[in-house]
Amino acid sequence: MKVDKVKNKIEKLRSEVKKHNDLYYKKSQSEISDFEFDRMLKNLEELEEQYPQFKESASPTDFVGSDISSDSSIITLNTPMYSLDKAFSMEEVENFFSKVKEKETGNMPFTCELKLDGFSVNLYYDNGELIYATTRGDGIVGEDITENIKTIPSIPLKISHKTPIEVRGEIILNIDEFDRINKERESNGEKVFANPRNAAAGSIKLKDPARVKARKLDYKIYSVGLFEESSVDSQYKLLEYLRNLGFKIVEHYYSDNVADLIEQCKIWDKGRDDLNYMVDGLVFKVSHFSIQDKIGHTSKFPKWAVAYKFKAKEAETKLLSVDFQVGRTGAVTPVAKLNPVYLAGTTVSRATLHNANEIKRLGLKEGDYVRLIKSGEIVPKIIGVNLDRRSENAKSIIFPESCPVCSTQLISLDNGSKSYCDNLNCPAQILRRIEHFASRDTVGIRGLGESVIQQLLDNNMIEKIEDIYSIDYEKFASLPHQGKRSAEKLQKAVEVSKTQKLGKLIAGLGIRFVGLNTAKILTDSYSDIDSLMKATSADLFAIDKIGEKTADAVVEFFSNKENILMIKSLKKSGVVFNKIESKMSGKLTGMSFVVTGKIENYTRKELNDLIEDNGGKVSSTVSSKLDYLLAGENAGSKLEKARKFNTIKIISGQDFFDKIR
Ligand code: AMP
Ligand code: ZN
């Protein structure tokens, strides 16, 4: 390469690495796969080594990317937290073993540990007590996250190791929890997390430990910083020692046979698909501390360890067309329709393209062959176009200027990163608004999902949210695929929803930025909708955790005439917008319930919520003090036990719904 070309390349790489570092650590976002990022960094490292004249003192290759946000309190670590050198192929792993073996002859065992794709933490204990917890920060100082760490129940607050110790590991979010959280966010109209790592990173930095707790984070430990214990002289023994102290330990393999160790790369490249958490590679570590010390560190990573990175699983497929979907707030999102292709465990036929800028960035045309990965191995993401396969008549993709459903001129915001249809009567928005109102995480009307709503709209039986409360059930029973039974069920569900909790009702209205969490915060200050409707922007902004954007959105929502009419109409239909009355319909006050067996399609949690929302008490055991056993299909031992007490009334789902109606 010509020298000035090298200089340009180095500068370009450096600014790219800086940009992605910031996105990743500070905003918990990623635009490129981790594999690509690590490759880029390694490339830069190699060029800087080859051309030291272009090395800068502040190159990102010298530092661990910092995760510290500007408004946090920081703690200096006792010993630095290093990064790891990377290997991108099995040959590079082999090179690592050969290099290490040059330094030491004789038997040399290694640990092979899963490389957890989470967020690293440092837990400091003294005198057997957890004193504080920090992030990795820049490797030297970390961000204080003690209170948030304490919400993870399996992290021991007390251990039997008495001298000061820094325990290090990764905070993770299990995949099933990740799915649950994203479903909830989606139905609240909140942005979904791209992958479990981003979700874990975003969660551990929340300012409210109660919200962190709801995320059900988990962790695994793989090393220590400050540590003294003469009986522990190797990584392998260390992991056992930490396990005995009560920590969850990273899954690992131990061997002195290099071929067996390398074989693990193949085994886990497949095996990782079966885990309930994300791993992005394997870490090989020389086990004996004495040999580790001999081999030593660079300023950034230990020379006695290497991280083998799994390749992101990639597929190539044809982009058939782009759909433009209109959400409940009117936001228009382009969605790629793809020729179905198998990728890392599922068949992918759609991928969001986010906005017009993303289409431009990718230079996408209809009919193109696109490269697809699963970002964070979960959400399909188009990362590029295979230009070699572009046909001459590939069509440009034109972002519509008017709403694809109602033809209203779209409004473009934030330099084209957002497009809105601002017609409140847009049929697409109406469908999504009603769907949102009825969804499980807001008002929760069972049986009123997308297809039923569409059917009601098509038959002119509803036009807006408030019409849900005046459905003609006789007519409904006569619609295709419906019947008397489904009409009765729907009617019951609609009836029950009238006394839903105030927070859930407010979340269901579809006020921009007001999901369930925010709605609950609002009901802490306003116990009925009338007082909330009177609140000014300043009143709302004064509430802790309510930002300016949200405050304005609430005021704007209630200054709209149609929204006021909607609330009036809902009230007239019997919807109770009052915390005291809605939470405690009072119908079950003073009564205790145990639920057993399956009751229609209700989950246990939904039933428990219904009982509590109506003032009843839920208990878990059958005893002489119990008032009601709500027994469904396949009720087991609890039903038998309850029969022995003649004071307990045994009721069916039907009896129960009659009571609260
Ligand atoms: P990187 O941040 O990509 O340079 O990789 C280094 C990071 O990998 C460490 O700071 C840890 O947070 C993380 N890591 C995950 N699993 C392990 C493990 N088993 N051993 C050491 N580090 C690990
Ligand atoms: Zn529209």
PDB file of N, CA and C in Angstrom, residues 488-556:
ATOM      1  N   GLU A 488     -70.376 -14.512  23.352  1.00  0.00           N
ATOM      2  CA  GLU A 488     -70.535 -14.447  24.816  1.00  0.00           C
ATOM      3  C   GLU A 488     -69.202 -14.187  25.504  1.00  0.00           C
ATOM      4  N   LYS A 489     -68.195 -14.888  25.012  1.00  0.00           N
ATOM      5  CA  LYS A 489     -66.855 -14.737  25.597  1.00  0.00           C
ATOM      6  C   LYS A 489     -66.354 -13.312  25.437  1.00  0.00           C
ATOM      7  N   LEU A 490     -66.519 -12.784  24.236  1.00  0.00           N
ATOM      8  CA  LEU A 490     -66.030 -11.436  23.974  1.00  0.00           C
ATOM      9  C   LEU A 490     -66.775 -10.432  24.851  1.00  0.00           C
ATOM     10  N   GLN A 491     -68.087 -10.615  24.942  1.00  0.00           N
ATOM     11  CA  GLN A 491     -68.893  -9.697  25.745  1.00  0.00           C
ATOM     12  C   GLN A 491     -68.418  -9.680  27.200  1.00  0.00           C
ATOM     13  N   LYS A 492     -68.138 -10.876  27.692  1.00  0.00           N
ATOM     14  CA  LYS A 492     -67.674 -10.988  29.071  1.00  0.00           C
ATOM     15  C   LYS A 492     -66.344 -10.264  29.244  1.00  0.00           C
ATOM     16  N   ALA A 493     -65.422 -10.496  28.299  1.00  0.00           N
ATOM     17  CA  ALA A 493     -64.100  -9.874  28.397  1.00  0.00           C
ATOM     18  C   ALA A 493     -64.208  -8.350  28.321  1.00  0.00           C
ATOM     19  N   VAL A 494     -65.085  -7.860  27.463  1.00  0.00           N
ATOM     20  CA  VAL A 494     -65.272  -6.417  27.328  1.00  0.00           C
ATOM     21  C   VAL A 494     -65.824  -5.852  28.635  1.00  0.00           C
ATOM     22  N   GLU A 495     -66.768  -6.576  29.213  1.00  0.00           N
ATOM     23  CA  GLU A 495     -67.389  -6.149  30.462  1.00  0.00           C
ATOM     24  C   GLU A 495     -66.346  -6.055  31.582  1.00  0.00           C
ATOM     25  N   VAL A 496     -65.535  -7.113  31.703  1.00  0.00           N
ATOM     26  CA  VAL A 496     -64.518  -7.153  32.752  1.00  0.00           C
ATOM     27  C   VAL A 496     -63.535  -5.993  32.598  1.00  0.00           C
ATOM     28  N   SER A 497     -63.247  -5.613  31.364  1.00  0.00           N
ATOM     29  CA  SER A 497     -62.227  -4.592  31.130  1.00  0.00           C
ATOM     30  C   SER A 497     -62.625  -3.217  31.665  1.00  0.00           C
ATOM     31  N   LYS A 498     -63.914  -3.043  31.936  1.00  0.00           N
ATOM     32  CA  LYS A 498     -64.356  -1.718  32.400  1.00  0.00           C
ATOM     33  C   LYS A 498     -63.764  -1.333  33.748  1.00  0.00           C
ATOM     34  N   THR A 499     -63.383  -2.313  34.535  1.00  0.00           N
ATOM     35  CA  THR A 499     -62.797  -1.992  35.836  1.00  0.00           C
ATOM     36  C   THR A 499     -61.310  -2.293  35.859  1.00  0.00           C
ATOM     37  N   GLN A 500     -60.689  -2.222  34.704  1.00  0.00           N
ATOM     38  CA  GLN A 500     -59.242  -2.421  34.649  1.00  0.00           C
ATOM     39  C   GLN A 500     -58.547  -1.329  35.475  1.00  0.00           C
ATOM     40  N   LYS A 501     -57.317  -1.644  35.924  1.00  0.00           N
ATOM     41  CA  LYS A 501     -56.555  -0.660  36.701  1.00  0.00           C
ATOM     42  C   LYS A 501     -56.368   0.618  35.901  1.00  0.00           C
ATOM     43  N   LEU A 502     -56.364   1.746  36.606  1.00  0.00           N
ATOM     44  CA  LEU A 502     -56.255   3.040  35.939  1.00  0.00           C
ATOM     45  C   LEU A 502     -54.988   3.128  35.075  1.00  0.00           C
ATOM     46  N   GLY A 503     -53.872   2.644  35.609  1.00  0.00           N
ATOM     47  CA  GLY A 503     -52.606   2.704  34.859  1.00  0.00           C
ATOM     48  C   GLY A 503     -52.716   1.989  33.523  1.00  0.00           C
ATOM     49  N   LYS A 504     -53.349   0.826  33.543  1.00  0.00           N
ATOM     50  CA  LYS A 504     -53.479   0.054  32.309  1.00  0.00           C
ATOM     51  C   LYS A 504     -54.416   0.752  31.321  1.00  0.00           C
ATOM     52  N   LEU A 505     -55.475   1.340  31.849  1.00  0.00           N
ATOM     53  CA  LEU A 505     -56.388   2.084  30.971  1.00  0.00           C
ATOM     54  C   LEU A 505     -55.658   3.244  30.300  1.00  0.00           C
ATOM     55  N   ILE A 506     -54.905   3.982  31.092  1.00  0.00           N
ATOM     56  CA  ILE A 506     -54.191   5.138  30.534  1.00  0.00           C
ATOM     57  C   ILE A 506     -53.167   4.676  29.496  1.00  0.00           C
ATOM     58  N   ALA A 507     -52.474   3.579  29.817  1.00  0.00           N
ATOM     59  CA  ALA A 507     -51.498   3.050  28.857  1.00  0.00           C
ATOM     60  C   ALA A 507     -52.187   2.655  27.551  1.00  0.00           C
ATOM     61  N   GLY A 508     -53.447   2.228  27.659  1.00  0.00           N
ATOM     62  CA  GLY A 508     -54.179   1.770  26.481  1.00  0.00           C
ATOM     63  C   GLY A 508     -54.633   2.894  25.563  1.00  0.00           C
ATOM     64  N   LEU A 509     -54.672   4.125  26.070  1.00  0.00           N
ATOM     65  CA  LEU A 509     -55.202   5.231  25.265  1.00  0.00           C
ATOM     66  C   LEU A 509     -54.315   5.574  24.076  1.00  0.00           C
ATOM     67  N   GLY A 510     -53.041   5.190  24.179  1.00  0.00           N
ATOM     68  CA  GLY A 510     -52.159   5.430  23.047  1.00  0.00           C
ATOM     69  C   GLY A 510     -51.556   6.820  23.047  1.00  0.00           C
ATOM     70  N   ILE A 511     -51.308   7.367  24.222  1.00  0.00           N
ATOM     71  CA  ILE A 511     -50.627   8.665  24.309  1.00  0.00           C
ATOM     72  C   ILE A 511     -49.161   8.428  23.974  1.00  0.00           C
ATOM     73  N   ARG A 512     -48.608   9.236  23.114  1.00  0.00           N
ATOM     74  CA  ARG A 512     -47.227   9.019  22.712  1.00  0.00           C
ATOM     75  C   ARG A 512     -46.294   9.053  23.932  1.00  0.00           C
ATOM     76  N   PHE A 513     -45.350   8.147  23.982  1.00  0.00           N
ATOM     77  CA  PHE A 513     -44.362   7.992  25.066  1.00  0.00           C
ATOM     78  C   PHE A 513     -44.953   7.480  26.373  1.00  0.00           C
ATOM     79  N   VAL A 514     -46.248   7.183  26.402  1.00  0.00           N
ATOM     80  CA  VAL A 514     -46.834   6.711  27.664  1.00  0.00           C
ATOM     81  C   VAL A 514     -47.150   5.216  27.555  1.00  0.00           C
ATOM     82  N   GLY A 515     -46.166   4.409  27.916  1.00  0.00           N
ATOM     83  CA  GLY A 515     -46.362   2.970  28.024  1.00  0.00           C
ATOM     84  C   GLY A 515     -46.827   2.648  29.430  1.00  0.00           C
ATOM     85  N   LEU A 516     -46.881   1.371  29.732  1.00  0.00           N
ATOM     86  CA  LEU A 516     -47.417   0.967  31.030  1.00  0.00           C
ATOM     87  C   LEU A 516     -46.628   1.550  32.201  1.00  0.00           C
ATOM     88  N   ASN A 517     -45.307   1.532  32.098  1.00  0.00           N
ATOM     89  CA  ASN A 517     -44.496   2.047  33.206  1.00  0.00           C
ATOM     90  C   ASN A 517     -44.788   3.511  33.492  1.00  0.00           C
ATOM     91  N   THR A 518     -44.806   4.297  32.428  1.00  0.00           N
ATOM     92  CA  THR A 518     -45.053   5.731  32.592  1.00  0.00           C
ATOM     93  C   THR A 518     -46.473   5.963  33.102  1.00  0.00           C
ATOM     94  N   ALA A 519     -47.413   5.193  32.585  1.00  0.00           N
ATOM     95  CA  ALA A 519     -48.799   5.356  33.029  1.00  0.00           C
ATOM     96  C   ALA A 519     -48.911   5.099  34.528  1.00  0.00           C
ATOM     97  N   LYS A 520     -48.193   4.087  34.994  1.00  0.00           N
ATOM     98  CA  LYS A 520     -48.227   3.786  36.433  1.00  0.00           C
ATOM     99  C   LYS A 520     -47.654   4.951  37.238  1.00  0.00           C
ATOM    100  N   ILE A 521     -46.581   5.536  36.721  1.00  0.00           N
ATOM    101  CA  ILE A 521     -45.980   6.686  37.412  1.00  0.00           C
ATOM    102  C   ILE A 521     -47.009   7.828  37.480  1.00  0.00           C
ATOM    103  N   LEU A 522     -47.738   8.041  36.395  1.00  0.00           N
ATOM    104  CA  LEU A 522     -48.750   9.109  36.392  1.00  0.00           C
ATOM    105  C   LEU A 522     -49.834   8.850  37.429  1.00  0.00           C
ATOM    106  N   THR A 523     -50.235   7.583  37.576  1.00  0.00           N
ATOM    107  CA  THR A 523     -51.326   7.310  38.537  1.00  0.00           C
ATOM    108  C   THR A 523     -50.858   7.433  39.979  1.00  0.00           C
ATOM    109  N   ASP A 524     -49.532   7.476  40.191  1.00  0.00           N
ATOM    110  CA  ASP A 524     -49.062   7.749  41.554  1.00  0.00           C
ATOM    111  C   ASP A 524     -49.392   9.185  41.943  1.00  0.00           C
ATOM    112  N   SER A 525     -49.462  10.073  40.960  1.00  0.00           N
ATOM    113  CA  SER A 525     -49.753  11.484  41.257  1.00  0.00           C
ATOM    114  C   SER A 525     -51.203  11.865  40.968  1.00  0.00           C
ATOM    115  N   TYR A 526     -51.841  11.132  40.073  1.00  0.00           N
ATOM    116  CA  TYR A 526     -53.224  11.463  39.709  1.00  0.00           C
ATOM    117  C   TYR A 526     -54.095  10.223  39.894  1.00  0.00           C
ATOM    118  N   SER A 527     -55.095  10.338  40.750  1.00  0.00           N
ATOM    119  CA  SER A 527     -55.847   9.128  41.057  1.00  0.00           C
ATOM    120  C   SER A 527     -57.083   8.967  40.176  1.00  0.00           C
ATOM    121  N   ASP A 528     -57.357   9.951  39.312  1.00  0.00           N
ATOM    122  CA  ASP A 528     -58.424   9.739  38.339  1.00  0.00           C
ATOM    123  C   ASP A 528     -58.108  10.511  37.062  1.00  0.00           C
ATOM    124  N   ILE A 529     -58.829  10.188  36.021  1.00  0.00           N
ATOM    125  CA  ILE A 529     -58.457  10.758  34.723  1.00  0.00           C
ATOM    126  C   ILE A 529     -58.774  12.250  34.656  1.00  0.00           C
ATOM    127  N   ASP A 530     -59.808  12.711  35.393  1.00  0.00           N
ATOM    128  CA  ASP A 530     -60.166  14.135  35.314  1.00  0.00           C
ATOM    129  C   ASP A 530     -59.033  15.019  35.802  1.00  0.00           C
ATOM    130  N   SER A 531     -58.411  14.616  36.908  1.00  0.00           N
ATOM    131  CA  SER A 531     -57.320  15.449  37.408  1.00  0.00           C
ATOM    132  C   SER A 531     -56.127  15.384  36.454  1.00  0.00           C
ATOM    133  N   LEU A 532     -55.901  14.224  35.855  1.00  0.00           N
ATOM    134  CA  LEU A 532     -54.797  14.125  34.892  1.00  0.00           C
ATOM    135  C   LEU A 532     -55.052  15.014  33.677  1.00  0.00           C
ATOM    136  N   MET A 533     -56.329  15.072  33.258  1.00  0.00           N
ATOM    137  CA  MET A 533     -56.659  15.882  32.081  1.00  0.00           C
ATOM    138  C   MET A 533     -56.458  17.365  32.341  1.00  0.00           C
ATOM    139  N   LYS A 534     -56.542  17.751  33.604  1.00  0.00           N
ATOM    140  CA  LYS A 534     -56.379  19.174  33.940  1.00  0.00           C
ATOM    141  C   LYS A 534     -54.918  19.557  34.127  1.00  0.00           C
ATOM    142  N   ALA A 535     -54.037  18.562  34.256  1.00  0.00           N
ATOM    143  CA  ALA A 535     -52.626  18.848  34.559  1.00  0.00           C
ATOM    144  C   ALA A 535     -51.976  19.650  33.439  1.00  0.00           C
ATOM    145  N   THR A 536     -51.122  20.584  33.826  1.00  0.00           N
ATOM    146  CA  THR A 536     -50.364  21.334  32.820  1.00  0.00           C
ATOM    147  C   THR A 536     -49.045  20.617  32.572  1.00  0.00           C
ATOM    148  N   SER A 537     -48.391  21.041  31.528  1.00  0.00           N
ATOM    149  CA  SER A 537     -47.088  20.482  31.189  1.00  0.00           C
ATOM    150  C   SER A 537     -46.121  20.621  32.364  1.00  0.00           C
ATOM    151  N   ALA A 538     -46.179  21.777  33.017  1.00  0.00           N
ATOM    152  CA  ALA A 538     -45.275  22.021  34.142  1.00  0.00           C
ATOM    153  C   ALA A 538     -45.598  21.092  35.315  1.00  0.00           C
ATOM    154  N   ASP A 539     -46.900  20.892  35.583  1.00  0.00           N
ATOM    155  CA  ASP A 539     -47.288  19.965  36.662  1.00  0.00           C
ATOM    156  C   ASP A 539     -46.673  18.593  36.416  1.00  0.00           C
ATOM    157  N   LEU A 540     -46.809  18.139  35.174  1.00  0.00           N
ATOM    158  CA  LEU A 540     -46.369  16.783  34.838  1.00  0.00           C
ATOM    159  C   LEU A 540     -44.854  16.672  34.877  1.00  0.00           C
ATOM    160  N   PHE A 541     -44.216  17.710  34.364  1.00  0.00           N
ATOM    161  CA  PHE A 541     -42.767  17.716  34.310  1.00  0.00           C
ATOM    162  C   PHE A 541     -42.172  17.690  35.721  1.00  0.00           C
ATOM    163  N   ALA A 542     -42.937  18.214  36.676  1.00  0.00           N
ATOM    164  CA  ALA A 542     -42.461  18.245  38.060  1.00  0.00           C
ATOM    165  C   ALA A 542     -42.411  16.848  38.677  1.00  0.00           C
ATOM    166  N   ILE A 543     -43.106  15.901  38.059  1.00  0.00           N
ATOM    167  CA  ILE A 543     -43.082  14.539  38.601  1.00  0.00           C
ATOM    168  C   ILE A 543     -41.735  13.900  38.284  1.00  0.00           C
ATOM    169  N   ASP A 544     -41.180  13.259  39.303  1.00  0.00           N
ATOM    170  CA  ASP A 544     -39.920  12.565  39.126  1.00  0.00           C
ATOM    171  C   ASP A 544     -40.096  11.535  38.006  1.00  0.00           C
ATOM    172  N   LYS A 545     -39.154  11.439  37.130  1.00  0.00           N
ATOM    173  CA  LYS A 545     -39.144  10.436  36.061  1.00  0.00           C
ATOM    174  C   LYS A 545     -40.061  10.751  34.878  1.00  0.00           C
ATOM    175  N   ILE A 546     -40.755  11.910  34.913  1.00  0.00           N
ATOM    176  CA  ILE A 546     -41.515  12.304  33.725  1.00  0.00           C
ATOM    177  C   ILE A 546     -40.724  13.398  33.011  1.00  0.00           C
ATOM    178  N   GLY A 547     -40.351  13.136  31.779  1.00  0.00           N
ATOM    179  CA  GLY A 547     -39.550  14.103  31.026  1.00  0.00           C
ATOM    180  C   GLY A 547     -40.423  15.111  30.297  1.00  0.00           C
ATOM    181  N   GLU A 548     -39.760  16.055  29.674  1.00  0.00           N
ATOM    182  CA  GLU A 548     -40.466  17.130  28.996  1.00  0.00           C
ATOM    183  C   GLU A 548     -41.303  16.615  27.824  1.00  0.00           C
ATOM    184  N   LYS A 549     -40.694  15.703  27.056  1.00  0.00           N
ATOM    185  CA  LYS A 549     -41.387  15.178  25.882  1.00  0.00           C
ATOM    186  C   LYS A 549     -42.686  14.489  26.281  1.00  0.00           C
ATOM    187  N   THR A 550     -42.600  13.699  27.347  1.00  0.00           N
ATOM    188  CA  THR A 550     -43.777  12.969  27.813  1.00  0.00           C
ATOM    189  C   THR A 550     -44.827  13.934  28.342  1.00  0.00           C
ATOM    190  N   ALA A 551     -44.381  14.915  29.141  1.00  0.00           N
ATOM    191  CA  ALA A 551     -45.313  15.891  29.705  1.00  0.00           C
ATOM    192  C   ALA A 551     -46.086  16.590  28.585  1.00  0.00           C
ATOM    193  N   ASP A 552     -45.348  17.022  27.567  1.00  0.00           N
ATOM    194  CA  ASP A 552     -46.001  17.706  26.449  1.00  0.00           C
ATOM    195  C   ASP A 552     -46.969  16.780  25.712  1.00  0.00           C
ATOM    196  N   ALA A 553     -46.554  15.529  25.549  1.00  0.00           N
ATOM    197  CA  ALA A 553     -47.397  14.587  24.811  1.00  0.00           C
ATOM    198  C   ALA A 553     -48.726  14.351  25.533  1.00  0.00           C
ATOM    199  N   VAL A 554     -48.678  14.301  26.860  1.00  0.00           N
ATOM    200  CA  VAL A 554     -49.902  14.072  27.640  1.00  0.00           C
ATOM    201  C   VAL A 554     -50.844  15.266  27.472  1.00  0.00           C
ATOM    202  N   VAL A 555     -50.279  16.466  27.609  1.00  0.00           N
ATOM    203  CA  VAL A 555     -51.108  17.668  27.490  1.00  0.00           C
ATOM    204  C   VAL A 555     -51.702  17.774  26.086  1.00  0.00           C
ATOM    205  N   GLU A 556     -50.868  17.484  25.108  1.00  0.00           N
ATOM    206  CA  GLU A 556     -51.340  17.558  23.731  1.00  0.00           C
ATOM    207  C   GLU A 556     -52.481  16.572  23.502  1.00  0.00           C
TER     208      GLU A 556
END
